[in-house]
Amino acid sequence: MSFKDLDLIEPIQRALNVEGYEKPTPIQEQAIPIILNRKDLLGCAQTGTGKTAAFAIPILQLLHNEQSKETGARRIKTLILTPTRELAIQIGESFAAYGRYTKIKHTVIFGGVPQRAQIEALRSGVDILIATPGRLLDLMNQKFINLFSIRYFVLDEADRMLDMGFVNDVKKVIQRLPVQRQTLFFSATMPAEINKLANSILVNPLKVEVTPVSSTADTVDQLLYMVSKQDKRFLLVDLLQDPKIESALIFTRTKHGADRVARDLTKAGIRADAIHGNKSQNARQKALSNFKAKKIRVLVATDIAARGIDVDNLSHVINYDLPNIPETYVHRIGRTGRAGATGTAFSFCDEEEIKYLHDIHKLIARKISIVEDHQYPLVKGNYAGQERTKENRPNGRVSAPANRNKRNYTSKEIDIKKESHLREKSQNIEKLTLIKRN
Ligand code: AMP
């Protein structure tokens, strides 16, 4: 299915093109038609599945289509309640991106910052309000906000609201919403209390569900390389000497980074290409078909660009940069090891990325095994507590060999390295099995 099949209006189609979205994610495919049909929705999905666009796109479309009938001052017609400031900001950015060619206005409010700028934004008139519960109630109690005109209400991450102790605040907000409205309820899990809340506020909802993201991680061998930012490219070239890596999808966080990696690899004699939003549709298509046809062994991509691509028989995924959203890690590595095939995911982690690594470990409920025996270790020794900071590391970064640029392995050296790598890998897999929590 493509976005064209979803009957989206032209300004939104255009915005999705700019975003580089090629096809809807499963939750979008299911949820968008339901919402456009003005039905209540119960969505079981977590961050990383594309759920924000699943509700933002149809809401923008409904509001856009209704706008011509509006008279008088702009009133808040949509309320999105979300538990954290970060999520609120991200949702605001999504509305800005998908609604860039519409005249729909939105603003974001959350606690922990002065309220003045938020009040100013509200005064200037908005169609969509994205809020965390505490600040919303605060501003409602001070009469800066009323919710009389709300037609669309989204409760995002309901289970997290419960975890964070916001459920009573959420209930207070709901009591002040008009009864006549369309409600979209999203939660990654459905504990009893959340189910009860959902039943009490949804009217004949349709349910959409996408598989929990963390389960994909179980089918892939995952290995971690602690390496400094500067050494990542040398390590990558090193690893790619292994002919077992038949086809590798390499992820970088930025478009710039993707280009740089592809360039470095080409220089090192490894055929590679990069795809990302700044490349023309044609160039992306060409790189992808070359990769699929095995004309190039390595494709470097940003997360957004990689979303739309579907490649079978991918032997390796390499996280050149760790993603700052842990669910993205699971999505990335889920691209290998599909349909029972074995897949391997290598992840590079530099000092600044250790915090992302923690989040990933928390999500997948295990620690990724570390490969200590490689040419460019960040710090020798044990990373069991990867919390190590600059201050408590013994000697700072261990430099890579001075002649690293000129490194040319003899075939014997490569064999030895491969053997040791494989040995390490099988030990790591054993370790992984041992540390895997039930
Ligand atoms: P979310 O689950 O809403 O947090 O979305 C996760 C990420 O996926 C965000 O960075 C979105 O920009 C991106 N995204 C959402 N839908 C699509 C799509 N159809 N194609 C490509 N990227 C998408």
Short mmCIF file of C-alpha atoms and ligand atoms in Angstrom, two decimals:
data_model
loop_
_atom_site.label_atom_id
_atom_site.label_comp_id
_atom_site.label_asym_id
_atom_site.label_seq_id
_atom_site.Cartn_x
_atom_site.Cartn_y
_atom_site.Cartn_z
CA MET A 1 0.00 0.00 0.00
CA SER A 2 1.18 3.54 -0.69
CA PHE A 3 0.07 6.84 0.82
CA LYS A 4 -1.80 7.45 -2.46
CA ASP A 5 -4.21 4.65 -1.53
CA LEU A 6 -5.16 6.45 1.66
CA ASP A 7 -7.03 9.31 -0.02
CA LEU A 8 -4.90 11.99 1.49
CA ILE A 9 -5.26 15.59 0.42
CA GLU A 10 -2.58 17.10 -1.79
CA PRO A 11 -0.94 19.39 0.84
CA ILE A 12 -0.34 16.37 3.07
CA GLN A 13 0.88 14.14 0.23
CA ARG A 14 3.34 16.86 -0.65
CA ALA A 15 4.56 17.15 2.94
CA LEU A 16 5.06 13.38 3.15
CA ASN A 17 7.14 13.55 -0.01
CA VAL A 18 9.31 16.19 1.60
CA GLU A 19 9.69 13.93 4.65
CA GLY A 20 10.82 11.14 2.34
CA TYR A 21 8.06 8.78 3.50
CA GLU A 22 7.40 6.29 0.78
CA LYS A 23 4.80 4.03 2.27
CA PRO A 24 2.68 3.97 5.39
CA THR A 25 3.76 1.88 8.35
CA PRO A 26 1.32 -0.88 9.41
CA ILE A 27 -0.30 1.26 12.08
CA GLN A 28 -0.74 4.11 9.62
CA GLU A 29 -2.23 1.80 7.04
CA GLN A 30 -4.82 0.63 9.51
CA ALA A 31 -5.50 3.74 11.57
CA ILE A 32 -5.68 6.49 8.96
CA PRO A 33 -8.84 5.22 7.18
CA ILE A 34 -10.56 4.61 10.54
CA ILE A 35 -9.85 8.12 11.76
CA LEU A 36 -10.84 9.71 8.45
CA ASN A 37 -14.12 7.78 8.82
CA ARG A 38 -14.63 9.54 12.14
CA LYS A 39 -14.57 6.41 14.25
CA ASP A 40 -13.07 6.12 17.73
CA LEU A 41 -9.84 4.17 17.79
CA LEU A 42 -7.99 1.99 20.24
CA GLY A 43 -4.39 1.73 19.07
CA CYS A 44 -1.98 -0.71 20.69
CA ALA A 45 1.33 0.58 19.48
CA GLN A 46 4.44 2.13 20.89
CA THR A 47 6.82 4.85 19.81
CA GLY A 48 8.82 3.84 16.78
CA THR A 49 5.88 2.32 14.93
CA GLY A 50 4.91 5.56 13.22
CA LYS A 51 1.94 6.09 15.50
CA THR A 52 2.30 9.87 15.65
CA ALA A 53 1.78 10.20 11.92
CA ALA A 54 -1.03 7.63 12.21
CA PHE A 55 -3.09 10.15 14.15
CA ALA A 56 -1.52 13.46 13.06
CA ILE A 57 -2.09 12.97 9.32
CA PRO A 58 -5.84 12.23 9.45
CA ILE A 59 -6.45 14.91 12.09
CA LEU A 60 -4.74 17.49 9.90
CA GLN A 61 -6.82 16.35 6.97
CA LEU A 62 -10.12 16.52 8.88
CA LEU A 63 -9.29 19.97 10.26
CA HIS A 64 -8.16 21.21 6.86
CA ASN A 65 -11.40 20.07 5.25
CA GLU A 66 -13.49 21.67 7.98
CA GLN A 67 -11.56 24.93 7.97
CA SER A 68 -13.60 26.61 5.25
CA LYS A 69 -16.70 26.34 7.46
CA GLU A 70 -15.03 27.98 10.45
CA THR A 71 -15.97 31.52 11.39
CA GLY A 72 -14.75 33.84 14.13
CA ALA A 73 -11.66 33.42 16.26
CA ARG A 74 -9.58 30.26 16.02
CA ARG A 75 -10.55 27.79 18.74
CA ILE A 76 -8.78 24.70 19.97
CA LYS A 77 -10.44 21.82 18.15
CA THR A 78 -7.94 19.06 18.83
CA LEU A 79 -6.30 18.09 22.07
CA ILE A 80 -3.38 15.67 22.22
CA LEU A 81 -2.46 14.59 25.75
CA THR A 82 0.94 12.99 26.11
CA PRO A 83 2.95 12.13 29.24
CA THR A 84 6.31 13.79 28.67
CA ARG A 85 7.78 17.01 27.45
CA GLU A 86 9.96 15.16 24.91
CA LEU A 87 6.98 13.38 23.40
CA ALA A 88 5.00 16.63 23.33
CA ILE A 89 7.82 18.34 21.44
CA GLN A 90 8.16 15.43 19.00
CA ILE A 91 4.43 15.40 18.33
CA GLY A 92 4.54 19.16 17.75
CA GLU A 93 7.34 18.66 15.24
CA SER A 94 5.32 15.99 13.47
CA PHE A 95 2.30 18.27 13.12
CA ALA A 96 4.57 21.01 11.85
CA ALA A 97 6.09 18.65 9.27
CA TYR A 98 2.92 16.99 7.97
CA GLY A 99 0.89 20.19 8.16
CA ARG A 100 3.47 22.49 6.60
CA TYR A 101 1.32 23.09 3.49
CA THR A 102 -1.94 23.54 5.39
CA LYS A 103 -3.09 26.53 7.40
CA ILE A 104 -3.64 24.52 10.56
CA LYS A 105 -1.93 25.97 13.61
CA HIS A 106 -0.74 24.12 16.67
CA THR A 107 1.16 24.76 19.85
CA VAL A 108 2.83 22.66 22.52
CA ILE A 109 2.59 23.17 26.28
CA PHE A 110 4.41 21.31 29.06
CA GLY A 111 5.56 21.93 32.60
CA GLY A 112 8.97 22.82 33.96
CA VAL A 113 9.30 26.02 31.96
CA PRO A 114 7.74 29.48 32.43
CA GLN A 115 4.20 29.66 31.14
CA ARG A 116 4.35 33.11 29.53
CA ALA A 117 5.43 32.11 26.04
CA GLN A 118 2.89 29.29 26.07
CA ILE A 119 0.10 31.70 27.00
CA GLU A 120 1.15 34.05 24.21
CA ALA A 121 1.03 31.22 21.69
CA LEU A 122 -2.42 30.21 22.91
CA ARG A 123 -3.67 33.80 22.68
CA SER A 124 -2.66 34.03 19.05
CA GLY A 125 -5.09 31.17 18.34
CA VAL A 126 -4.41 27.50 17.60
CA ASP A 127 -6.37 24.61 16.14
CA ILE A 128 -4.37 21.89 17.82
CA LEU A 129 -3.05 21.81 21.36
CA ILE A 130 -0.42 19.27 22.37
CA ALA A 131 -0.06 19.14 26.13
CA THR A 132 1.19 17.27 29.14
CA PRO A 133 -1.58 16.86 31.73
CA GLY A 134 -0.21 18.93 34.63
CA ARG A 135 0.48 22.12 32.68
CA LEU A 136 -2.80 21.77 30.81
CA LEU A 137 -4.82 21.63 34.03
CA ASP A 138 -2.82 24.51 35.39
CA LEU A 139 -3.57 26.74 32.44
CA MET A 140 -7.20 25.58 32.36
CA ASN A 141 -7.59 26.49 36.02
CA GLN A 142 -6.13 29.90 35.28
CA LYS A 143 -8.71 30.25 32.47
CA PHE A 144 -6.15 30.54 29.72
CA ILE A 145 -7.54 27.45 28.03
CA ASN A 146 -11.02 26.12 27.54
CA LEU A 147 -11.83 22.88 25.82
CA PHE A 148 -15.43 23.60 24.75
CA SER A 149 -14.67 23.30 21.05
CA ILE A 150 -12.67 20.08 21.12
CA ARG A 151 -13.78 17.67 18.39
CA TYR A 152 -10.75 15.38 18.33
CA PHE A 153 -9.06 14.06 21.43
CA VAL A 154 -5.93 11.90 21.40
CA LEU A 155 -4.71 10.18 24.52
CA ASP A 156 -1.12 9.17 23.76
CA GLU A 157 0.88 6.56 25.70
CA ALA A 158 -1.92 5.92 28.17
CA ASP A 159 0.02 3.19 29.99
CA ARG A 160 2.90 5.56 30.57
CA MET A 161 0.47 8.11 31.98
CA LEU A 162 -0.47 5.44 34.50
CA ASP A 163 3.17 4.62 35.30
CA MET A 164 3.96 8.26 35.84
CA GLY A 165 0.98 8.79 38.14
CA PHE A 166 -0.91 11.07 35.76
CA VAL A 167 -4.10 9.08 35.46
CA ASN A 168 -6.11 11.28 37.82
CA ASP A 169 -5.03 14.39 35.98
CA VAL A 170 -5.99 12.75 32.71
CA LYS A 171 -9.42 11.88 34.10
CA LYS A 172 -9.91 15.48 35.24
CA VAL A 173 -9.11 16.72 31.74
CA ILE A 174 -11.47 14.20 30.15
CA GLN A 175 -14.33 15.34 32.39
CA ARG A 176 -14.03 18.78 30.88
CA LEU A 177 -14.14 17.67 27.26
CA PRO A 178 -17.33 17.85 25.19
CA VAL A 179 -19.11 14.49 25.03
CA GLN A 180 -19.54 14.84 21.27
CA ARG A 181 -16.04 14.18 20.03
CA GLN A 182 -13.87 11.61 18.32
CA THR A 183 -11.40 9.91 20.67
CA LEU A 184 -8.18 8.14 19.74
CA PHE A 185 -6.57 6.15 22.49
CA PHE A 186 -3.01 4.85 22.21
CA SER A 187 -1.20 2.56 24.60
CA ALA A 188 1.67 0.12 24.13
CA THR A 189 0.25 -2.23 26.76
CA MET A 190 -3.25 -2.67 28.13
CA PRO A 191 -3.15 -3.25 31.89
CA ALA A 192 -6.59 -3.58 33.54
CA GLU A 193 -6.79 0.02 34.64
CA ILE A 194 -5.97 1.29 31.17
CA ASN A 195 -8.52 -1.05 29.64
CA LYS A 196 -11.12 0.34 32.03
CA LEU A 197 -10.20 3.90 31.13
CA ALA A 198 -10.37 3.06 27.42
CA ASN A 199 -13.80 1.49 27.81
CA SER A 200 -15.06 4.51 29.69
CA ILE A 201 -14.06 7.09 27.10
CA LEU A 202 -14.29 5.33 23.72
CA VAL A 203 -17.55 4.81 21.83
CA ASN A 204 -17.63 1.70 19.63
CA PRO A 205 -13.91 1.90 18.99
CA LEU A 206 -12.10 0.02 16.27
CA LYS A 207 -8.94 -1.62 17.47
CA VAL A 208 -5.59 -1.63 15.70
CA GLU A 209 -2.57 -3.40 17.00
CA VAL A 210 1.01 -3.68 15.91
CA THR A 211 3.40 -6.27 17.32
CA PRO A 212 5.45 -5.05 20.25
CA VAL A 213 8.65 -3.76 18.85
CA SER A 214 11.00 -5.33 21.39
CA SER A 215 10.23 -8.90 20.29
CA THR A 216 12.00 -8.58 16.91
CA ALA A 217 15.35 -8.39 18.65
CA ASP A 218 15.24 -12.07 19.61
CA THR A 219 15.92 -13.43 16.13
CA VAL A 220 19.17 -11.57 15.47
CA ASP A 221 22.72 -12.08 16.75
CA GLN A 222 23.69 -8.77 18.23
CA LEU A 223 27.24 -7.64 18.87
CA LEU A 224 28.56 -4.40 20.21
CA TYR A 225 31.83 -2.64 19.39
CA MET A 226 32.95 0.10 21.75
CA VAL A 227 34.88 2.44 19.52
CA SER A 228 35.69 6.12 19.35
CA LYS A 229 33.86 8.31 16.86
CA GLN A 230 37.06 8.84 14.86
CA ASP A 231 37.85 5.14 14.62
CA LYS A 232 34.44 3.98 13.51
CA ARG A 233 35.33 4.23 9.84
CA PHE A 234 38.48 2.13 10.23
CA LEU A 235 36.63 -0.49 12.20
CA LEU A 236 33.92 -0.59 9.56
CA VAL A 237 36.40 -1.19 6.73
CA ASP A 238 38.01 -3.84 8.89
CA LEU A 239 34.79 -5.70 9.54
CA LEU A 240 33.73 -5.54 5.94
CA GLN A 241 36.81 -7.59 4.97
CA ASP A 242 34.80 -10.58 6.12
CA PRO A 243 33.25 -12.17 3.02
CA LYS A 244 30.51 -13.60 5.23
CA ILE A 245 29.02 -10.14 5.16
CA GLU A 246 27.18 -10.64 1.92
CA SER A 247 24.97 -7.60 2.14
CA ALA A 248 25.02 -4.97 4.81
CA LEU A 249 22.64 -2.14 5.55
CA ILE A 250 24.47 0.50 7.53
CA PHE A 251 22.59 3.06 9.56
CA THR A 252 23.75 6.55 10.37
CA ARG A 253 21.89 9.20 12.32
CA THR A 254 22.34 11.96 9.76
CA LYS A 255 22.18 12.37 6.00
CA HIS A 256 25.61 13.91 6.07
CA GLY A 257 26.96 10.93 8.00
CA ALA A 258 25.47 8.52 5.45
CA ASP A 259 27.26 10.30 2.61
CA ARG A 260 30.54 10.33 4.51
CA VAL A 261 30.43 6.63 5.31
CA ALA A 262 29.62 5.72 1.71
CA ARG A 263 32.49 7.91 0.54
CA ASP A 264 34.96 6.38 3.02
CA LEU A 265 33.97 2.88 1.97
CA THR A 266 34.29 3.65 -1.71
CA LYS A 267 37.76 5.05 -1.04
CA ALA A 268 38.65 1.84 0.75
CA GLY A 269 37.60 -0.15 -2.30
CA ILE A 270 34.23 -1.32 -0.97
CA ARG A 271 31.32 -0.63 -3.26
CA ALA A 272 28.74 1.35 -1.35
CA ASP A 273 26.04 3.89 -1.88
CA ALA A 274 23.96 6.09 0.41
CA ILE A 275 20.26 6.81 0.44
CA HIS A 276 18.59 9.60 2.35
CA GLY A 277 16.06 12.39 2.02
CA ASN A 278 18.39 14.79 0.24
CA LYS A 279 18.87 12.45 -2.67
CA SER A 280 16.47 12.50 -5.57
CA GLN A 281 13.89 9.79 -5.80
CA ASN A 282 15.78 8.52 -8.85
CA ALA A 283 19.12 8.30 -7.11
CA ARG A 284 17.53 6.50 -4.15
CA GLN A 285 15.73 4.06 -6.40
CA LYS A 286 18.93 3.33 -8.32
CA ALA A 287 20.97 2.71 -5.18
CA LEU A 288 18.28 0.46 -3.82
CA SER A 289 17.94 -1.64 -6.96
CA ASN A 290 21.72 -1.99 -7.20
CA PHE A 291 21.75 -3.19 -3.63
CA LYS A 292 18.90 -5.60 -4.15
CA ALA A 293 20.54 -6.94 -7.30
CA LYS A 294 23.76 -7.40 -5.24
CA LYS A 295 25.67 -5.02 -7.51
CA ILE A 296 26.65 -3.15 -4.40
CA ARG A 297 27.32 -4.95 -1.17
CA VAL A 298 26.75 -2.08 1.20
CA LEU A 299 23.97 0.44 1.47
CA VAL A 300 24.19 3.30 3.93
CA ALA A 301 20.91 4.83 5.05
CA THR A 302 19.28 7.12 7.54
CA ASP A 303 16.33 5.73 9.47
CA ILE A 304 13.81 7.76 7.58
CA ALA A 305 15.15 6.69 4.20
CA ALA A 306 15.35 3.06 5.27
CA ARG A 307 11.73 2.98 6.42
CA GLY A 308 10.31 2.54 2.99
CA ILE A 309 12.78 -0.05 1.78
CA ASP A 310 12.19 -3.71 1.87
CA VAL A 311 15.21 -5.90 1.25
CA ASP A 312 15.15 -9.64 1.70
CA ASN A 313 18.20 -11.75 2.50
CA LEU A 314 20.02 -9.03 4.33
CA SER A 315 22.88 -10.76 6.17
CA HIS A 316 24.01 -7.83 8.30
CA VAL A 317 22.77 -4.62 9.79
CA ILE A 318 25.44 -2.27 11.07
CA ASN A 319 24.56 0.56 13.40
CA TYR A 320 27.35 2.96 12.59
CA ASP A 321 25.65 5.39 14.95
CA LEU A 322 23.40 4.27 17.74
CA PRO A 323 19.92 5.70 17.43
CA ASN A 324 18.71 8.05 20.15
CA ILE A 325 15.31 6.38 20.14
CA PRO A 326 15.71 2.81 21.43
CA GLU A 327 12.79 1.45 19.41
CA THR A 328 14.65 2.52 16.28
CA TYR A 329 17.41 0.07 17.20
CA VAL A 330 14.94 -2.77 17.22
CA HIS A 331 13.48 -1.66 13.92
CA ARG A 332 16.90 -1.44 12.36
CA ILE A 333 18.11 -4.85 13.43
CA GLY A 334 14.74 -6.37 12.60
CA ARG A 335 15.69 -5.86 8.97
CA THR A 336 18.02 -8.82 9.11
CA GLY A 337 17.22 -12.34 10.30
CA ARG A 338 13.82 -12.28 8.67
CA ALA A 339 11.66 -15.29 8.00
CA GLY A 340 13.82 -17.68 9.97
CA ALA A 341 17.10 -16.69 8.26
CA THR A 342 19.99 -15.90 10.55
CA GLY A 343 20.97 -12.31 10.76
CA THR A 344 23.68 -10.37 12.51
CA ALA A 345 23.67 -6.85 13.81
CA PHE A 346 26.85 -4.99 14.68
CA SER A 347 26.54 -1.79 16.67
CA PHE A 348 29.23 0.81 17.12
CA CYS A 349 29.06 2.81 20.31
CA ASP A 350 31.24 5.79 21.10
CA GLU A 351 31.47 7.64 24.39
CA GLU A 352 28.65 10.01 23.64
CA GLU A 353 26.34 7.18 22.68
CA ILE A 354 26.59 5.24 25.92
CA LYS A 355 23.41 6.91 27.14
CA TYR A 356 21.55 5.62 24.07
CA LEU A 357 22.95 2.17 24.74
CA HIS A 358 21.36 2.20 28.20
CA ASP A 359 17.99 2.99 26.72
CA ILE A 360 18.39 0.18 24.20
CA HIS A 361 19.36 -2.28 26.92
CA LYS A 362 16.32 -1.27 28.90
CA LEU A 363 14.00 -1.78 25.98
CA ILE A 364 15.35 -5.15 24.87
CA ALA A 365 15.78 -6.22 28.50
CA ARG A 366 19.30 -7.51 28.02
CA LYS A 367 22.82 -6.32 27.40
CA ILE A 368 24.25 -6.64 23.93
CA SER A 369 27.45 -8.71 23.97
CA ILE A 370 30.63 -6.75 23.53
CA VAL A 371 33.37 -7.70 21.10
CA GLU A 372 36.52 -6.71 22.96
CA ASP A 373 38.95 -8.14 20.49
CA HIS A 374 39.04 -5.64 17.70
CA GLN A 375 41.60 -3.24 16.26
CA TYR A 376 40.17 0.00 17.60
CA PRO A 377 38.92 -0.48 21.15
CA LEU A 378 37.64 2.59 22.94
CA VAL A 379 38.94 1.35 26.26
CA LYS A 380 40.39 -2.02 26.96
CA GLY A 381 38.74 -4.04 29.67
CA ASN A 382 35.33 -4.71 30.93
CA TYR A 383 32.31 -2.70 29.86
CA ALA A 384 29.86 -4.47 32.12
CA GLY A 385 29.09 -1.10 33.61
CA GLN A 386 28.96 0.86 30.39
CA GLU A 387 28.08 3.86 32.51
CA ARG A 388 31.83 4.69 32.53
CA THR A 389 32.29 8.37 32.05
CA LYS A 390 35.26 10.32 30.78
CA GLU A 391 36.25 11.06 34.36
CA ASN A 392 36.35 7.51 35.65
CA ARG A 393 37.94 5.88 32.65
CA PRO A 394 41.52 4.90 33.35
CA ASN A 395 43.51 6.40 30.48
CA GLY A 396 41.02 7.98 28.20
CA ARG A 397 40.86 6.73 24.65
CA VAL A 398 43.28 4.08 23.52
CA SER A 399 44.69 5.27 20.25
CA ALA A 400 44.42 3.13 17.21
CA PRO A 401 47.68 2.09 15.56
CA ALA A 402 49.48 5.02 13.98
CA ASN A 403 49.63 3.35 10.59
CA ARG A 404 45.95 2.52 10.55
CA ASN A 405 45.30 4.41 7.32
CA LYS A 406 47.76 2.31 5.43
CA ARG A 407 46.71 -0.95 6.93
CA ASN A 408 46.73 -3.76 4.40
CA TYR A 409 46.17 -7.21 5.76
CA THR A 410 47.75 -10.28 4.28
CA SER A 411 45.27 -13.03 3.56
CA LYS A 412 46.80 -15.03 6.43
CA GLU A 413 46.21 -12.14 8.80
CA ILE A 414 42.65 -11.86 7.64
CA ASP A 415 42.10 -15.57 8.21
CA ILE A 416 43.49 -15.32 11.73
CA LYS A 417 41.36 -12.31 12.44
CA LYS A 418 38.27 -13.95 11.06
CA GLU A 419 38.86 -17.07 13.07
CA SER A 420 39.30 -15.09 16.24
CA HIS A 421 36.29 -12.98 15.41
CA LEU A 422 34.16 -16.04 14.85
CA ARG A 423 35.40 -17.61 18.06
CA GLU A 424 34.60 -14.43 19.88
CA LYS A 425 31.24 -14.32 18.22
CA SER A 426 30.27 -17.81 19.22
CA GLN A 427 31.40 -17.10 22.78
CA ASN A 428 29.38 -13.94 22.74
CA ILE A 429 26.32 -15.72 21.49
CA GLU A 430 26.69 -18.19 24.33
CA LYS A 431 27.03 -15.30 26.74
CA LEU A 432 24.05 -13.67 25.18
CA THR A 433 21.94 -16.75 25.73
CA LEU A 434 23.04 -16.85 29.33
CA ILE A 435 22.27 -13.24 30.07
CA LYS A 436 19.03 -13.18 28.17
CA ARG A 437 16.30 -12.54 30.69
CA ASN A 438 13.03 -14.41 30.51
P1 AMP B 1 6.73 7.42 15.95
O1 AMP B 1 6.40 5.99 16.20
O2 AMP B 1 5.53 8.23 15.69
O3 AMP B 1 7.57 7.98 17.06
O4 AMP B 1 7.61 7.50 14.62
C1 AMP B 1 8.91 6.99 14.55
C2 AMP B 1 9.73 7.59 13.41
O5 AMP B 1 9.29 7.11 12.16
C3 AMP B 1 9.67 9.09 13.31
O6 AMP B 1 10.99 9.54 13.16
C4 AMP B 1 8.89 9.37 12.05
O7 AMP B 1 9.33 10.53 11.42
C5 AMP B 1 9.18 8.15 11.21
N1 AMP B 1 8.06 7.77 10.33
C6 AMP B 1 6.76 7.71 10.64
N2 AMP B 1 6.04 7.26 9.61
C7 AMP B 1 6.90 7.01 8.61
C8 AMP B 1 6.76 6.50 7.27
N3 AMP B 1 5.58 6.16 6.78
N4 AMP B 1 7.87 6.38 6.52
C9 AMP B 1 9.07 6.72 7.02
N5 AMP B 1 9.28 7.18 8.26
C10 AMP B 1 8.20 7.33 9.06
#
